[in-house]
Coordinates of C-alpha atoms in Angstrom, one line a residue:
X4 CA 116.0 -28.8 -3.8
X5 CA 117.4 -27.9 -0.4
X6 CA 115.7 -29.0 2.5
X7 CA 114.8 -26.3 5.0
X8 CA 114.4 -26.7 8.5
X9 CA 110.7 -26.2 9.4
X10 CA 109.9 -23.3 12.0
X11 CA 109.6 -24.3 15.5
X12 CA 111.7 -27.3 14.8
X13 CA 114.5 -25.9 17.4
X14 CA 111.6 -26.4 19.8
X15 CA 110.6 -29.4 18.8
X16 CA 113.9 -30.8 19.4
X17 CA 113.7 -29.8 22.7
X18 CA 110.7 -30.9 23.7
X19 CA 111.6 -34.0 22.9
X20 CA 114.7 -34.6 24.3
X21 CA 113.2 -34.0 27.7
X22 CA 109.9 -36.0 26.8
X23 CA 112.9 -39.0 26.0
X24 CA 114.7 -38.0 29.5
X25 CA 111.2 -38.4 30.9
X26 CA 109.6 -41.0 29.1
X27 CA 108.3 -44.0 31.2
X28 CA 107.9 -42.0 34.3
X29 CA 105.3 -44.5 36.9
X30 CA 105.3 -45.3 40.2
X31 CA 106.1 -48.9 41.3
X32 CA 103.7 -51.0 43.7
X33 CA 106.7 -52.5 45.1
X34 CA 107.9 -49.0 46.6
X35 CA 106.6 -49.5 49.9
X36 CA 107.3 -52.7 50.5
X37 CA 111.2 -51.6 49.6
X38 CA 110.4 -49.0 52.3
X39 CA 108.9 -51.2 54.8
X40 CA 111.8 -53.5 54.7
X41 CA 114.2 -50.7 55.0
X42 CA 112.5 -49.2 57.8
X43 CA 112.2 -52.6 59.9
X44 CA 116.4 -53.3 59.6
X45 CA 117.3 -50.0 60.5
X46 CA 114.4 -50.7 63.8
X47 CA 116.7 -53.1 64.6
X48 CA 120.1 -51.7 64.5
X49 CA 118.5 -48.2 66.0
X50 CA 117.4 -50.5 68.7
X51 CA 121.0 -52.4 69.3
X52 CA 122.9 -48.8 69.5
X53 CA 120.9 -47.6 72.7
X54 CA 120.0 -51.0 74.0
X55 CA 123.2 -50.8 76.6
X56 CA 122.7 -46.5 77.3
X57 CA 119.2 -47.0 77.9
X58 CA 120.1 -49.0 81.4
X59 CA 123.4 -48.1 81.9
X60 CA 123.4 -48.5 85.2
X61 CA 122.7 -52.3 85.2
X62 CA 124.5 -53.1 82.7
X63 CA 127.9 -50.8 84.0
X64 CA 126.8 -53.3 87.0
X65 CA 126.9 -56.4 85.2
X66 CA 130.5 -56.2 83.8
X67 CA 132.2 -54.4 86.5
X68 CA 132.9 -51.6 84.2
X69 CA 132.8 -47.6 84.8
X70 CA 129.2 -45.5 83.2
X71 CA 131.5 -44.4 80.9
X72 CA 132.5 -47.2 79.2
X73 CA 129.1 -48.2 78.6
X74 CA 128.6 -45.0 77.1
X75 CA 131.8 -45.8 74.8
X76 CA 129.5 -48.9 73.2
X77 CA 126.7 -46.2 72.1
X78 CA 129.6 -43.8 70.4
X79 CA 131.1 -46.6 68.4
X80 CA 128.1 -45.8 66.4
X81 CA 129.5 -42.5 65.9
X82 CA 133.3 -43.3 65.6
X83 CA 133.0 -46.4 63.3
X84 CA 130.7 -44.3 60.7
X85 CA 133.2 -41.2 60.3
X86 CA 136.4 -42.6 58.6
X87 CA 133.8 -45.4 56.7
X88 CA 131.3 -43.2 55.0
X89 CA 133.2 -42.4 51.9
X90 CA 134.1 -46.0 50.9
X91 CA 130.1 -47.1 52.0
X92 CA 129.0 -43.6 50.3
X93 CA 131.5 -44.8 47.1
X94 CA 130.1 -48.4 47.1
X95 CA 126.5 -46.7 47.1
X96 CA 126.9 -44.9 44.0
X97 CA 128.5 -47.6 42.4
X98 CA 127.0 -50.8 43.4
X99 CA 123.5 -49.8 44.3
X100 CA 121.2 -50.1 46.6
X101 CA 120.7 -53.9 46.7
X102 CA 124.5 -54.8 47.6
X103 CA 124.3 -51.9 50.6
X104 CA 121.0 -53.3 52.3
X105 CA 122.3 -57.3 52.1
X106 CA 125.4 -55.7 53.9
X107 CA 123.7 -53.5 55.9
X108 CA 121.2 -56.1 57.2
X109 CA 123.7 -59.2 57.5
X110 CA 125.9 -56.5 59.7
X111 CA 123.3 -56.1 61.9
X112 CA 122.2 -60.0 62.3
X113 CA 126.1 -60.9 62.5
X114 CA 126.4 -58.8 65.6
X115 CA 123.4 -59.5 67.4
X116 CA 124.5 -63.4 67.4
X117 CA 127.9 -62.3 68.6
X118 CA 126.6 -61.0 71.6
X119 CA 125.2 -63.8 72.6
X120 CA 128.7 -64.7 73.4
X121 CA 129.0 -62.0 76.7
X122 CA 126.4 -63.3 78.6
X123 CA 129.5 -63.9 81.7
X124 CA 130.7 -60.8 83.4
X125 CA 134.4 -61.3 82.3
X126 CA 133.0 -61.3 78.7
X127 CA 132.7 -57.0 78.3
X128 CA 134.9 -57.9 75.4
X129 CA 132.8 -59.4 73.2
X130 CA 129.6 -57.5 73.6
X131 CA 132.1 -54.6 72.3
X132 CA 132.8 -56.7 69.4
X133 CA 129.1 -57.4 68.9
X134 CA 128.2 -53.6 69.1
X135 CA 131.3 -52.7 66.8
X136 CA 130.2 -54.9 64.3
X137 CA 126.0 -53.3 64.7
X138 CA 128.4 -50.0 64.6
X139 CA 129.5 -51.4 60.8
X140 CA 126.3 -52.2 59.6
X141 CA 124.6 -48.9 60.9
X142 CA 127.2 -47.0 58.2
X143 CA 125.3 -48.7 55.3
X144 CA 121.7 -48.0 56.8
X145 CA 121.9 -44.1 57.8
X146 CA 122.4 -42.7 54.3
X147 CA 120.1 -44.6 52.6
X148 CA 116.1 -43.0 53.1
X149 CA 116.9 -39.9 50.9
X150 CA 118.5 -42.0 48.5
X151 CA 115.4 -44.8 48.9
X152 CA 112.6 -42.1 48.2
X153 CA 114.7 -40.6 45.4
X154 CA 114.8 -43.5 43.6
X155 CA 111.6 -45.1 44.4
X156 CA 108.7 -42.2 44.9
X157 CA 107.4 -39.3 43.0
X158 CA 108.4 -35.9 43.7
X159 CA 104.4 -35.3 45.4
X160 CA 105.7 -37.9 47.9
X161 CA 109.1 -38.0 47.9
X162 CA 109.8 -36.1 51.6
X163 CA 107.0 -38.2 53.3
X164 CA 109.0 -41.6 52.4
X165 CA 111.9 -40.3 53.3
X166 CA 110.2 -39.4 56.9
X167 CA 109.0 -42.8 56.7
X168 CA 112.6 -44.4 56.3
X169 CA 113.8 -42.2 59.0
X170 CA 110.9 -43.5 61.6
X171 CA 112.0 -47.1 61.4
X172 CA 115.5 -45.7 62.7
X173 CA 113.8 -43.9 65.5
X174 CA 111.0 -46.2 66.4
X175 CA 114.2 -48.4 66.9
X176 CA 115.6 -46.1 69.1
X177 CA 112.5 -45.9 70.9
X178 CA 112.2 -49.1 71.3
X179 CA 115.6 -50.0 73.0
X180 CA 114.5 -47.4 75.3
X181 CA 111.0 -49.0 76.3
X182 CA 112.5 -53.0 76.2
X183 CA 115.3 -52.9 77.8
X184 CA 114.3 -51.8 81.1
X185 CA 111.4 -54.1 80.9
X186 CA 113.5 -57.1 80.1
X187 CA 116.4 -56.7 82.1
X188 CA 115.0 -55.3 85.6
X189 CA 117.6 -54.3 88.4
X190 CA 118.1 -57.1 90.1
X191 CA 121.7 -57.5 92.1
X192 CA 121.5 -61.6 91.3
X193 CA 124.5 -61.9 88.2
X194 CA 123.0 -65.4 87.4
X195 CA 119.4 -64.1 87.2
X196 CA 120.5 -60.8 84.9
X197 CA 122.5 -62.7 82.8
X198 CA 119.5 -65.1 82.5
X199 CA 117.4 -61.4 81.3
X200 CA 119.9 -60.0 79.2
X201 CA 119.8 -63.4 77.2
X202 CA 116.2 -63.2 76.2
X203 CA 116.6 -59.6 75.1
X204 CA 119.9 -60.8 73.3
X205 CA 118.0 -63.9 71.5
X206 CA 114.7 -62.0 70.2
X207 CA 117.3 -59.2 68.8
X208 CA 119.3 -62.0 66.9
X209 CA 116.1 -63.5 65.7
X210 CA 114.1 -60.8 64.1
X211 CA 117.3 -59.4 63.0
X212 CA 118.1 -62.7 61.0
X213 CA 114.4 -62.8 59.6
X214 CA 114.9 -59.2 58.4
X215 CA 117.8 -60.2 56.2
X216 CA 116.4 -63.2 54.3
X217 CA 113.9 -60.5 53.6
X218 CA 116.0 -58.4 52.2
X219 CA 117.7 -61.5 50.2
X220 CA 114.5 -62.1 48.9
X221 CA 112.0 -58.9 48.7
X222 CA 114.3 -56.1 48.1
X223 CA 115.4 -54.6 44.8
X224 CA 117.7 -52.2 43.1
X225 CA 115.3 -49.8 41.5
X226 CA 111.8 -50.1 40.0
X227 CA 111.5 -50.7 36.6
X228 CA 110.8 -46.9 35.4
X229 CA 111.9 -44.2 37.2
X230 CA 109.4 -42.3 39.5
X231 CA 109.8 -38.6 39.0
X232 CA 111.4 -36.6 36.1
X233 CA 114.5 -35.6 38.1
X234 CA 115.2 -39.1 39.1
X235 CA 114.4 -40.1 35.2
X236 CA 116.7 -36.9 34.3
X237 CA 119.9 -39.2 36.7
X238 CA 119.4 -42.1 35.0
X239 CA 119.8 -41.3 31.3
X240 CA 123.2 -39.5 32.3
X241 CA 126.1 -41.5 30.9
X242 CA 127.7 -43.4 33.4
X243 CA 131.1 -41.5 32.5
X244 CA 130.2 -38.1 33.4
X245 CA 129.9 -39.0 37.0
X246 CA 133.2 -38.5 39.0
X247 CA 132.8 -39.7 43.1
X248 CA 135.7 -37.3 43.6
X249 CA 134.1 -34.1 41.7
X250 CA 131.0 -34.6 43.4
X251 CA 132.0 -34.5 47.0
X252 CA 134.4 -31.3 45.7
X253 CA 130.9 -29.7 44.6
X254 CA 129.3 -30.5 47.8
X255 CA 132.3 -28.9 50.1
X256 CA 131.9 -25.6 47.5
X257 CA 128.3 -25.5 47.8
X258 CA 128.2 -23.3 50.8
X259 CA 124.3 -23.6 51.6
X260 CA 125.2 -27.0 52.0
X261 CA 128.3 -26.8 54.3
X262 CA 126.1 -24.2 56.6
X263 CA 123.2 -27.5 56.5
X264 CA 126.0 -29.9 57.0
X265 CA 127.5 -28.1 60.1
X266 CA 123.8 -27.3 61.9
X267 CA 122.4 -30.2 60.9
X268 CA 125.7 -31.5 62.9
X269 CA 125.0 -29.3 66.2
X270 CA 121.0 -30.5 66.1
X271 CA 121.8 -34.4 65.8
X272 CA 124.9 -34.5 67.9
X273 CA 123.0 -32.8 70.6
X274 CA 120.3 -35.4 70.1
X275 CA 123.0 -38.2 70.2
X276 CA 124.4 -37.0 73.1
X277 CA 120.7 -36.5 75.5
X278 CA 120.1 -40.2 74.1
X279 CA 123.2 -42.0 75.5
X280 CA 123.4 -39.7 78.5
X281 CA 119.7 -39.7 79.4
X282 CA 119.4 -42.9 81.8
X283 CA 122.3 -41.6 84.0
X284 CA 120.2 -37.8 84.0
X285 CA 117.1 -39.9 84.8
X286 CA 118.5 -41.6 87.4
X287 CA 120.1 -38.7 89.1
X288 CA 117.7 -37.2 90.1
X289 CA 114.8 -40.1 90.2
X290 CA 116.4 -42.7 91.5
X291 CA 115.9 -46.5 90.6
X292 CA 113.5 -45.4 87.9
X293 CA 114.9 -46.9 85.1
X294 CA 112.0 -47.8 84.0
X295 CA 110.4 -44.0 83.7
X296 CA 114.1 -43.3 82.2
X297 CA 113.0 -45.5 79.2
X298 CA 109.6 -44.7 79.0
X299 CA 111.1 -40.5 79.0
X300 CA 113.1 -41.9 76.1
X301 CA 110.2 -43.6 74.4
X302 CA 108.2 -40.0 74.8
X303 CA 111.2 -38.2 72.7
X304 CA 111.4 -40.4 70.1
X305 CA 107.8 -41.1 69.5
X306 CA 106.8 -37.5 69.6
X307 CA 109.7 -37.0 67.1
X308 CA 108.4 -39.4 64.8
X309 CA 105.1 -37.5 64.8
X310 CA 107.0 -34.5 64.1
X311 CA 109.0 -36.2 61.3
X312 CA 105.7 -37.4 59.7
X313 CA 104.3 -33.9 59.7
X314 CA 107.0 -32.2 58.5
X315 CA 107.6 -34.6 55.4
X316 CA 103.9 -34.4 54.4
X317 CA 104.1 -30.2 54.7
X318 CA 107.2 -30.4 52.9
X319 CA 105.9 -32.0 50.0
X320 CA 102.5 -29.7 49.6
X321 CA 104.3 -26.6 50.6
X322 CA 108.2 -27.5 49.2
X323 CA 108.8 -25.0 52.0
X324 CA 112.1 -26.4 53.1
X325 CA 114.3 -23.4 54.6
X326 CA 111.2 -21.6 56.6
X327 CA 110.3 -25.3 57.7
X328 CA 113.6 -26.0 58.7
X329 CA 114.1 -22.6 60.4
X330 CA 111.0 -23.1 62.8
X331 CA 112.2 -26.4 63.6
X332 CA 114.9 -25.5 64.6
X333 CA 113.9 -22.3 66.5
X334 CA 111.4 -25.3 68.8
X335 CA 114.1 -27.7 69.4
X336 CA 115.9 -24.5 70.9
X337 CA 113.4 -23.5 72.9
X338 CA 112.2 -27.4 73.6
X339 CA 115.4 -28.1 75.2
X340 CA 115.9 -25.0 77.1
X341 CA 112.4 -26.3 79.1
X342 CA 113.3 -29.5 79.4
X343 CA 117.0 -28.2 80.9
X344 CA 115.1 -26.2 83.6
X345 CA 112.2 -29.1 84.3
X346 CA 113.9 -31.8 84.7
X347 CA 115.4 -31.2 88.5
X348 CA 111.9 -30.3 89.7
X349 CA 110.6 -33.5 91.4
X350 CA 107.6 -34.2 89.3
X351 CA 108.1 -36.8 86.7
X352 CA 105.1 -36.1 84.5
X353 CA 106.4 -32.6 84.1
X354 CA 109.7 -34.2 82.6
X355 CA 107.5 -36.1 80.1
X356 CA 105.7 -33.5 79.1
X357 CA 109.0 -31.2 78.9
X358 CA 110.9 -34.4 77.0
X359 CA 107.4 -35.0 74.6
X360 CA 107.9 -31.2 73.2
X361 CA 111.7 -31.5 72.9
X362 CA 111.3 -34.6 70.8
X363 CA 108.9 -33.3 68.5
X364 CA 111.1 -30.9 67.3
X365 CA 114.6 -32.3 67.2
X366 CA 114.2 -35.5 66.4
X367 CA 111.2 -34.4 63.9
X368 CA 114.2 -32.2 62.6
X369 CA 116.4 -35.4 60.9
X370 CA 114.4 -36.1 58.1
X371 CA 114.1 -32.3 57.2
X372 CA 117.8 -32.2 57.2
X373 CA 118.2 -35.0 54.2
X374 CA 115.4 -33.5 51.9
X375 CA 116.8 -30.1 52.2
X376 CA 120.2 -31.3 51.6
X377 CA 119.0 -33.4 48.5
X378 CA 117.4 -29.9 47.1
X379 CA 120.5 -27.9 47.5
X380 CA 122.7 -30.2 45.9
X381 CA 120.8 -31.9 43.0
X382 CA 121.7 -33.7 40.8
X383 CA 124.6 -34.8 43.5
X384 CA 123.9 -38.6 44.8
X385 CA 121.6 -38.3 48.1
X386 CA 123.8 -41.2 49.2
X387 CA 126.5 -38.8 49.6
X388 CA 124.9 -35.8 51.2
X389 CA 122.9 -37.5 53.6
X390 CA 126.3 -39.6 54.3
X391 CA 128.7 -35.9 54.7
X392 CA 125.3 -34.7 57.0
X393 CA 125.7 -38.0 59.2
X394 CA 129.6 -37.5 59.4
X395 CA 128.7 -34.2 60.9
X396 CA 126.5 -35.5 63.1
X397 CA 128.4 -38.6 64.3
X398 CA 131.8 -36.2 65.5
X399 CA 129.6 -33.7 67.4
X400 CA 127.5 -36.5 68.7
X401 CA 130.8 -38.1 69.7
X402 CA 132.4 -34.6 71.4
X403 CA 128.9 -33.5 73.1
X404 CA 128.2 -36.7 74.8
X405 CA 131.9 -36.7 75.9
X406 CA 131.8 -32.9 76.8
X407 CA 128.2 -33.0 78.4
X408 CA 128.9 -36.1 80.3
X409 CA 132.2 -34.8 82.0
X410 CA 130.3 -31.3 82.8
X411 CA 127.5 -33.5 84.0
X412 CA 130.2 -35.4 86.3
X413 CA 131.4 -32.2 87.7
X414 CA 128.6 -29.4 87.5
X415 CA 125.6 -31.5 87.5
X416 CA 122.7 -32.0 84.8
X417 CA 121.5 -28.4 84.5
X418 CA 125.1 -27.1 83.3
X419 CA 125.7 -29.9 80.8
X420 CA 122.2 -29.5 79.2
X421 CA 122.9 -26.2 78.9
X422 CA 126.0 -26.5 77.2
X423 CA 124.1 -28.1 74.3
X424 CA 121.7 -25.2 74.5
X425 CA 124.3 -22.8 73.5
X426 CA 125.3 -25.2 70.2
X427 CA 121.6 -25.1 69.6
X428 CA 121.1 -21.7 69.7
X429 CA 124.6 -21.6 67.5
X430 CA 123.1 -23.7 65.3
X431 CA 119.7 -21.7 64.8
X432 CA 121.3 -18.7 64.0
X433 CA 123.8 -20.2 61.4
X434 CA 120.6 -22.3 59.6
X435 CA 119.1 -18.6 59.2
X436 CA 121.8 -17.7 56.6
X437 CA 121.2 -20.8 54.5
X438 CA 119.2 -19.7 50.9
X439 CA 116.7 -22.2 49.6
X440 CA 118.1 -22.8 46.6
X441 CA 115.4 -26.2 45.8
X442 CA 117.2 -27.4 43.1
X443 CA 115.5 -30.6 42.7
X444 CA 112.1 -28.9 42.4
X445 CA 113.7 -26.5 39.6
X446 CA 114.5 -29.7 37.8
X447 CA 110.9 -31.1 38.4
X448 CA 109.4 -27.8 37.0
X449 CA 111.7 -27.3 34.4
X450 CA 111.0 -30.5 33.1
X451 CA 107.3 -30.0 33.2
X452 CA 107.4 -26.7 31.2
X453 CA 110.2 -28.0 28.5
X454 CA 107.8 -31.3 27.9
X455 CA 104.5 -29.0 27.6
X456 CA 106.3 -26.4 25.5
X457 CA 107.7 -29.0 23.3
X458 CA 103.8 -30.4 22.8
X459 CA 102.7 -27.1 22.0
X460 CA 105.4 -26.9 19.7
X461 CA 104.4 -30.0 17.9
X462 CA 100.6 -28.8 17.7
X463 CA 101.3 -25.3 16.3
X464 CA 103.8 -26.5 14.1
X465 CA 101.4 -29.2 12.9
X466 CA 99.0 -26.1 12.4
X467 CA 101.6 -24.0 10.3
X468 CA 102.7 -26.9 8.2
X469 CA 98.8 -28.0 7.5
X470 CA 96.5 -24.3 7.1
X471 CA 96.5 -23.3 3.3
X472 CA 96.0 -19.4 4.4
X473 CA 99.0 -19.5 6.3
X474 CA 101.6 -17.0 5.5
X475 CA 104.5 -19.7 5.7
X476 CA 101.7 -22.2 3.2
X477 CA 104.5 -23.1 1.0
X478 CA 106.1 -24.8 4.0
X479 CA 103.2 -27.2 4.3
X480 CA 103.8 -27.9 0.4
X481 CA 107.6 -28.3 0.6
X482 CA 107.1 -31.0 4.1
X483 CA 104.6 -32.5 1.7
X484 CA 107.4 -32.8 -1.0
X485 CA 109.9 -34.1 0.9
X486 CA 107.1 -36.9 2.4
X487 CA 107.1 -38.0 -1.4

């Protein structure tokens, strides 16, 4: 007798095929902890780039060297990560996420003890060797939250961690704005700075050290079932069909994602650039407030970090990612545009509240930029999207804080913040022509409807195969047969 193939077996196939893709899907306790970790290293390197920019002046003081060249120690963060992200990006993919945060946090230790070793005027030198070596380590930290909250939360919580992973960055940031100044006052005595630039040097190299026998110890490679379906849909792929090579081609011919690429470039670069350029706009026009200067700082970031938190946890109950995006950007226009025209008035609080709004919106606007990208380009590695968005960011970061600090020198404040209004107001326009294609959440829901389909497959073939006054009843006798 020839066997027949049972209706709805086709479907039954299916369903489960995706129910094997899926199979073992549960959230790990250790997830935050992962995160935590993360977040606290990348504090610490975010702190170490703007440490030097957010007193400028003292420091410029301290080595005999021009503003400029201080500024030069807060764009190696830019220049270093640009020709390096492909081989860190390649070594992500490969390697994991274990062997990139051991780097990543030993980096960051390594150069905090070598600056330790410029505490003598003469000694400029080696603090740029310290900072180029916090420079290296910051490559293997920036593309890593979307990557993190791929492969360690659930799709209902996904954007929120990768906000999360993006805070400890900027509450890093926001920190070497608020320390510094504290730490290190203006005093003219060389003896009695170097004396204050030790202590800030020393707690840096300490908690940076703790943080990586943390990592040594705590962190992991990946839970031990994936969290979401799409992430569980990545992992069964052979190891073969991925090509490095391919998958950056896809990304450059994915043209939603080369319009996000080149705004999300404008948007960051211009928040690079205000960062490393705001003690000297401060100071301009309050002078000897150094300390309001860092506390100005401290408002942007914070406030952005309460954007950032926001926006991930709208993002994953509305999965509204280009309208979200869109508005965001729209704000951080329009933020910036009042801060431009506030900040030469005379009344400091004015300049908070001016600098609060700004920072809501633009820095609020970084973690929207990886979760959109990792939509638009799934199943592509987030590693490598969030590292071609950061490459973006670091070369207009590096030519606005050049180009706004020589307008600055020459036309004043008002004219070099509004040169990065008009790239903002470029960059708005271009983000309205990018088309939410959510890829990732396609996957999620196509998933979802294969595995359910396949179930009701199996109950209503079950039903066809078992009920006597079915027309097909002699296919329940023949499965019965071939049982025997």
């Amino acid at each position: 007798m020839v066997k027949r193939e049972p209706a709805g077996a086709s479907a039954l196939a299916a369903g489960g095929q995706a129910a094997a893709a899926t199979a073992g899907v549960q959230l790990s306790r250790l997830r935050w902890v992962v995160l935590l970790l993360f977040s606290s290293y990348s504090l610490c390197n975010g702190f170490q780039w703007i440490q030097y920019g957010s007193i400028n002046n003292i420091f410029a003081r301290f080595y005999g060297v021009s503003a400029f060249a201080i500024d030069w120690l807060s764009m190696s963060y830019m220049l270093t990560y640009i020709p390096l992200l492909f081989p860190v990006a390649w070594l992500l993919d490969k390697r994991g996420l274990r062997l990139i945060a051991l780097v990543g946090s030993a980096l960051n230790a390594l150069g905090a003890w070598v600056k330790l070793g410029s505490l003598k005027p003469h000694l400029f030198p080696i603090t740029v060797l310290g900072q180029v070596i916090c420079s290296l380590s910051q490559v293997f930290i920036l593309g890593m939250p979307s990557r993190i909250a791929s492969v360690w939360f659930g799709s209902r919580e996904v954007s929120t961690a990768c906000s999360i992973a993006v805070f400890g960055n900027q509450l890093g940031i926001a920190t070497g704005f608020l320390v510094p100044p504290v730490l290190v006052p203006n005093v003219d005595d060389a003896e009695k700075l170097a004396y204050h630039i030790s202590i800030m040097f020393f707690m840096t190299a300490g908690v940076a050290t703790a943080l990586f026998i943390l990592v040594v110890i705590v962190f992991k490679e990946k839970p031990l079932h994936p969290p979401s379906r799409a992430q569980a849909l990545i992992q069964s792929r052979p190891t073969q069909e991925y090509s490095y090579t391919q998958s950056i081609l896809r990304l450059f011919r994915n043209a939603n994602f080369v319009l996000l690429m080149l705004t999300y470039g404008l948007n960051t670069g211009c928040f690079y650039a205000l960062s490393t350029l705001l003690n000297r706009m401060v100071i301009h026009h309050y002078p000897r407030e150094e300390v309001n200067a860092g506390r100005i700082g401290l408002t942007i970031i914070l406030s952005g970090m309460a954007g950032a938190l926001i926006s991930g946890v709208w993002l994953d109950r509305t999965k509204t990612y280009k309208q979200t995006t869109l508005a965001v950007y729209i704000m951080s226009l329009v933020g910036m545009i009042a801060y431009t025209f506030t900040l030469s008035l005379g009344h400091l609080w004015v300049v908070f509240v001016t600098a609060g709004m700004l920072g809501f919106f633009m820095t609020g606007y970084l973690p929207l930029g990886f979760e959109f990208a990792a939509e638009l380009t799934y199943p592509e590695s987030e590693g490598t999207s969030s590292g071609l968005l950061n490459v973006s960011a670091q070369i207009f970061g590096i030519a606005f804080t050049i180009g706004q600090g020589q307008i600055m020198d020459h036309f004043g404040t008002k004219a070099g913040n509004l040169f990065l209004c008009a790239f903002l107001l470029l960059g708005t326009i271009m983000t309205a022509f990018i088309k939410a294609d959510l890829r990732r959440q396609q996957a999620n829901l196509g998933n979802e409807q294969t595995r359910l389909q396949g179930r009701n497959q199996i109950m209503d073939y079950g039903t066809v195969a078992c009920n006597p006054n079915s027309i097909n009843s002699h296919s329940c006798s023949l499965t019965h047969t071939q049982r025997k």
